Amino acid sequence: MAYVLKINGASHTVDADGDTPLLWVLRDVLQMTGTKFGCGMALCGACTVHLDGAATRACITTIDSVGDAAITTIEAIGQSDAGRKVQQAWLDLDVVQCGYCQSGQIMSATALLMSNAHPSDSDINDAMSGNVCRCGTYNRIRDAIKLAAGAKP
Amino acid sequence: MTLTFAHRVDSAALSRRAFLKASATAAGGLALGFVVPGRSEAAGTESAALNGFVRIEPDGRIHLTIPMVEMGQGTYTSLAMLLAEELEVKLDSIVPEHAPPNNALYANPILHEQSTGLSASTRGFWLPLRQAGAGARIMLVTAAAQRWKVDPAQCTAKDGVIRDPSGQRSLAYREVALAAAQIKPPALDQIKLKAPGQFTLIGTSPKRLEAAGKVSGRTQFGIDAIVPGMKFAAIAISPVGGGKPKQVNQAAALAVKGVRQVVAIDEAVAVVADHTGAAKKGLEAAAIQWDDGPNAQINSQGIVAQLKAGSETPGVIARNDGNVEQAFAKAARRFDAVYELPFLAHAAMEPMNCTVHLRKDTCEIWVGTQVPTTTQSRVAALTGLPKDAVILHNQFLGGGFGRRLEPDGTLLAVKIAKHVDGPVKVIWSREEDIQHDIYRPYYYDRISAAVDISGNPVAWHHRVCGSSVVARFAPPLFKNGLDFDAVEGAAEPPYAFPNILVDYVRVDPASITTGFWRGVGPVHNVFIVESFIDELAFAARQDPVDYRRRLLSNNPRALAVLNLAADKAGWGQTMPAGKARGISLQFAFGSYLSQVAEVAVDANGKVKVERIVCAVDCGIAVTPSMIEAQVQSGTIFGLTAALRGAITIKDGRVQQSNFDSYPPMRIDEVPRIETHIVPSTENPGGLGEAATAIVAPAVTNAIFAATGRRIRKLPIEEV
Ligand code: FES
Ligand code: FES
């Protein structure tokens, strides 16, 4: 059946089985490829999007479970204050390497800062340990989150 | 003398044969590239120049075709810096572009192939890219001088602008690019390059050129390729190597909404659908049953037993200096140990994938690969198409680590595409990616040393035993039964041993294909050499750093990094109970590294690595921030493997499957990592893999210092 998804402020009607993971609807049906596939089992965070502002793994979120929650993806995260600051901090500290995990890292970091303006190291661990980076950019990710938090008014 | 990659640095050879060739671009700019006479494809033809490294277009943009692929190591930025330094342009005016497959144009001068690996990119292009930059600058300046009718030697160029001798007039590069295309390029041996003291860009840390796309989700990796009309395939490959699908419930798969087709080929089944979600659901519904074939009895224990037996027989000599046998016979004491390292998967974040559009007379491919030319040739052979009908669009790589040196994923996708009308994107699940990797070999090495009465080594014998990657991957380089990669880091340890024997026993376990893994030979050998040196130091009741120092009197660069790491780490200062430091040292990929690890071991034996201090002498530090990033990256990659990386086989099947059973390090576990760079004017060494190789022994030596437990078998944690 058809589902209506609110993604980055626009409505999209998608005709797919209700148990289809949101990830594949985003990537394959809507061709929004910024959200990545890494594990398919909520083990790596590459597919992280926001559902009403909360970091959510799109690979295990079926489209029939989304309801009318607002979905935000990496493509639009820079439109929020927190997202823009996180992206800028990532650039300032040259966090990325291969870059494949970074959409998910930025989505998780932004969700963290939206709910906690000044996270401690252990807050960062809690929010970010679901996001794997095989390139090992973790040290700079931590620094960049702190930089983004410090830059907040 | 063993043949190692360090000895194959051959950029001087390129400059002897090659010359620069210029032409006008279609848009009216200057194109400049290398022509290497005698290279098979396209050599000396017009296309050689037109496709060359550099295009300076009338819009002022400078396009640099980057022969190597970007997989996180920062090569797009570092190689662009080499060009910009001599071309005298701002780095951000350079637009890096992926190179199409063409060995004649884009071979790495070290590897003699368009292949990104073995930490050879900066080393390979250090000379040619600076020559290309300088050559273009000379031509542009000459063109401006001709227009002004002044002496070009009196003109200056900076930030893409040429000034006349008076400083009154100026011309931008774009204004003279077309005129410059008419000027004969200077001969390479006439080009005077800057001395290291004159560098203004090399040695600085500009931001990565490709970062903006990567923080906004715009960067296109292979898996992101969008081709109009494409379908999506999920695949299952026989869980046992050599097995075949026996039963496939096609009807159930086709009943899933969005599923279009079920394709069964020899070793795999693919379900093709409108999107990957449907394809995966269809694959599950297909409930495939496998005929396991002849390899279903294979187990890790059997493989290790086979390697153990092999290690008991003499191998092919990689190095034999002095008289090891005699030295052992006369020695005061001898030490013997067995070291083992497991199979490892690469597990790059971007799972294996490939998009193919196979038509009657062309095969178009979208993939991120470290080996575009090999892939093109193998696809040509598979399809029967001529090589230039195989059009490969290389993409950003979501990690490589050696996995993308293998064309298997592309070949599998092409086999599936043969049955599909139109383009198809094949994505492997993480489980397929881990269970059908091409693994780092299992090594079962024996090492022995004879020491004199003061405990100093007088003889050293290291026998490497494992499968040969080189014999499979590059047969012509497998000479006289010796795999030069398998012994790299063993045959030439940094220490002076009066008698040293290193031999290699090749044992290829059935049905497990092995390949290069970040850090290649050194990642296994450095662990063993540095652990065993530590064993000897403790047996001699000497401080491990002092003990190493005494063996380095003829190796000043190694000694300097050792001292720097020890100094910065506070070596010798006491640590609380349960915590200790360990040290390691290596020369590999043309770079010297030393690391100190600080570990804490709790009452249950659980290891936490708290701090890593790394000293690096990689010659001229082209981009210090990238070196720091690669030290962090390499260290974490190597540490993950050292702590818990292992692929094991049971009943012919790989037992690990996803990030739960093959767990990567996460942000809450990684140590602080400090990088200290030794200033140098030597030519650059490689750094993408060095830290991966060095970290394990620093950690296990620290664990020994903390607990007295000597780890001779990786991983550290039980699996
Ligand atoms: S792909 Fe969703 S968490 Fe890994
Ligand atoms: S940057 Fe490559 S996986 Fe994180």
PDB file of C-alpha atoms in Angstrom, chain A residues 28-110:
ATOM      1  CA  ASP A  28      16.599   3.491  -3.664  1.00  0.00           C
ATOM      2  CA  VAL A  29      13.072   4.799  -4.119  1.00  0.00           C
ATOM      3  CA  LEU A  30      13.654   8.479  -3.408  1.00  0.00           C
ATOM      4  CA  GLN A  31      17.315   8.470  -4.480  1.00  0.00           C
ATOM      5  CA  MET A  32      18.460  10.327  -1.381  1.00  0.00           C
ATOM      6  CA  THR A  33      21.743   8.503  -1.027  1.00  0.00           C
ATOM      7  CA  GLY A  34      23.304  10.582   1.746  1.00  0.00           C
ATOM      8  CA  THR A  35      21.970   8.110   4.309  1.00  0.00           C
ATOM      9  CA  LYS A  36      24.207   5.051   4.212  1.00  0.00           C
ATOM     10  CA  PHE A  37      23.877   1.316   4.602  1.00  0.00           C
ATOM     11  CA  GLY A  38      26.459  -0.335   6.837  1.00  0.00           C
ATOM     12  CA  CYS A  39      25.052  -3.339   8.658  1.00  0.00           C
ATOM     13  CA  GLY A  40      21.276  -3.541   8.409  1.00  0.00           C
ATOM     14  CA  MET A  41      21.004  -4.513  12.068  1.00  0.00           C
ATOM     15  CA  ALA A  42      21.298  -1.273  14.034  1.00  0.00           C
ATOM     16  CA  LEU A  43      24.929  -2.110  14.809  1.00  0.00           C
ATOM     17  CA  CYS A  44      26.786   0.686  13.011  1.00  0.00           C
ATOM     18  CA  GLY A  45      24.759   3.891  12.823  1.00  0.00           C
ATOM     19  CA  ALA A  46      25.590   4.618   9.172  1.00  0.00           C
ATOM     20  CA  CYS A  47      21.872   4.896   8.402  1.00  0.00           C
ATOM     21  CA  THR A  48      21.046   7.346  11.195  1.00  0.00           C
ATOM     22  CA  VAL A  49      18.247   9.824  10.473  1.00  0.00           C
ATOM     23  CA  HIS A  50      16.108  11.924  12.795  1.00  0.00           C
ATOM     24  CA  LEU A  51      12.516  11.067  13.586  1.00  0.00           C
ATOM     25  CA  ASP A  52      11.060  14.139  15.235  1.00  0.00           C
ATOM     26  CA  GLY A  53      14.604  15.105  16.163  1.00  0.00           C
ATOM     27  CA  ALA A  54      15.619  11.790  17.717  1.00  0.00           C
ATOM     28  CA  ALA A  55      18.479   9.792  16.202  1.00  0.00           C
ATOM     29  CA  THR A  56      16.953   6.680  14.636  1.00  0.00           C
ATOM     30  CA  ARG A  57      18.443   3.793  12.650  1.00  0.00           C
ATOM     31  CA  ALA A  58      16.681   3.796   9.304  1.00  0.00           C
ATOM     32  CA  CYS A  59      17.794   0.230   8.525  1.00  0.00           C
ATOM     33  CA  ILE A  60      15.462  -1.257  11.140  1.00  0.00           C
ATOM     34  CA  THR A  61      12.728   1.369  10.996  1.00  0.00           C
ATOM     35  CA  THR A  62       9.936   0.060   8.809  1.00  0.00           C
ATOM     36  CA  ILE A  63       7.926   2.609   6.887  1.00  0.00           C
ATOM     37  CA  ASP A  64       4.678   1.500   8.498  1.00  0.00           C
ATOM     38  CA  SER A  65       6.111   2.473  11.886  1.00  0.00           C
ATOM     39  CA  VAL A  66       6.973   6.056  10.996  1.00  0.00           C
ATOM     40  CA  GLY A  67       3.464   7.469  11.073  1.00  0.00           C
ATOM     41  CA  ASP A  68       3.484  11.209  10.672  1.00  0.00           C
ATOM     42  CA  ALA A  69       6.827  11.723  12.379  1.00  0.00           C
ATOM     43  CA  ALA A  70       9.048  14.278  10.657  1.00  0.00           C
ATOM     44  CA  ILE A  71      12.026  12.570   9.055  1.00  0.00           C
ATOM     45  CA  THR A  72      15.229  14.573   8.700  1.00  0.00           C
ATOM     46  CA  THR A  73      18.189  13.275   6.734  1.00  0.00           C
ATOM     47  CA  ILE A  74      21.762  14.402   6.218  1.00  0.00           C
ATOM     48  CA  GLU A  75      20.674  16.244   3.091  1.00  0.00           C
ATOM     49  CA  ALA A  76      18.747  18.753   5.218  1.00  0.00           C
ATOM     50  CA  ILE A  77      20.506  18.669   8.563  1.00  0.00           C
ATOM     51  CA  GLY A  78      22.456  21.808   7.721  1.00  0.00           C
ATOM     52  CA  GLN A  79      19.196  23.747   7.812  1.00  0.00           C
ATOM     53  CA  SER A  80      19.081  23.432  11.584  1.00  0.00           C
ATOM     54  CA  ASP A  81      21.299  25.484  13.812  1.00  0.00           C
ATOM     55  CA  ALA A  82      22.789  22.488  15.558  1.00  0.00           C
ATOM     56  CA  GLY A  83      23.324  20.612  12.289  1.00  0.00           C
ATOM     57  CA  ARG A  84      25.084  23.532  10.669  1.00  0.00           C
ATOM     58  CA  LYS A  85      27.408  23.927  13.642  1.00  0.00           C
ATOM     59  CA  VAL A  86      28.226  20.243  13.668  1.00  0.00           C
ATOM     60  CA  GLN A  87      29.012  20.259   9.961  1.00  0.00           C
ATOM     61  CA  GLN A  88      31.192  23.345  10.387  1.00  0.00           C
ATOM     62  CA  ALA A  89      33.067  21.805  13.309  1.00  0.00           C
ATOM     63  CA  TRP A  90      33.613  18.679  11.207  1.00  0.00           C
ATOM     64  CA  LEU A  91      35.164  20.856   8.498  1.00  0.00           C
ATOM     65  CA  ASP A  92      37.192  22.932  10.931  1.00  0.00           C
ATOM     66  CA  LEU A  93      38.821  19.865  12.442  1.00  0.00           C
ATOM     67  CA  ASP A  94      39.007  17.897   9.199  1.00  0.00           C
ATOM     68  CA  VAL A  95      37.203  14.953  10.749  1.00  0.00           C
ATOM     69  CA  VAL A  96      36.330  12.954   7.670  1.00  0.00           C
ATOM     70  CA  GLN A  97      38.455  10.276   6.099  1.00  0.00           C
ATOM     71  CA  CYS A  98      36.688   7.945   3.680  1.00  0.00           C
ATOM     72  CA  GLY A  99      33.554   9.766   4.796  1.00  0.00           C
ATOM     73  CA  TYR A 100      31.193   6.839   4.498  1.00  0.00           C
ATOM     74  CA  CYS A 101      30.169   6.773   8.162  1.00  0.00           C
ATOM     75  CA  GLN A 102      30.071  10.531   8.498  1.00  0.00           C
ATOM     76  CA  SER A 103      26.446  11.144   7.527  1.00  0.00           C
ATOM     77  CA  GLY A 104      25.461   8.936  10.414  1.00  0.00           C
ATOM     78  CA  GLN A 105      28.031  10.431  12.768  1.00  0.00           C
ATOM     79  CA  ILE A 106      26.775  13.941  12.014  1.00  0.00           C
ATOM     80  CA  MET A 107      23.148  12.925  12.471  1.00  0.00           C
ATOM     81  CA  SER A 108      23.923  11.338  15.844  1.00  0.00           C
ATOM     82  CA  ALA A 109      26.065  14.261  16.972  1.00  0.00           C
ATOM     83  CA  THR A 110      23.393  16.762  15.953  1.00  0.00           C
TER      84      THR A 110
END
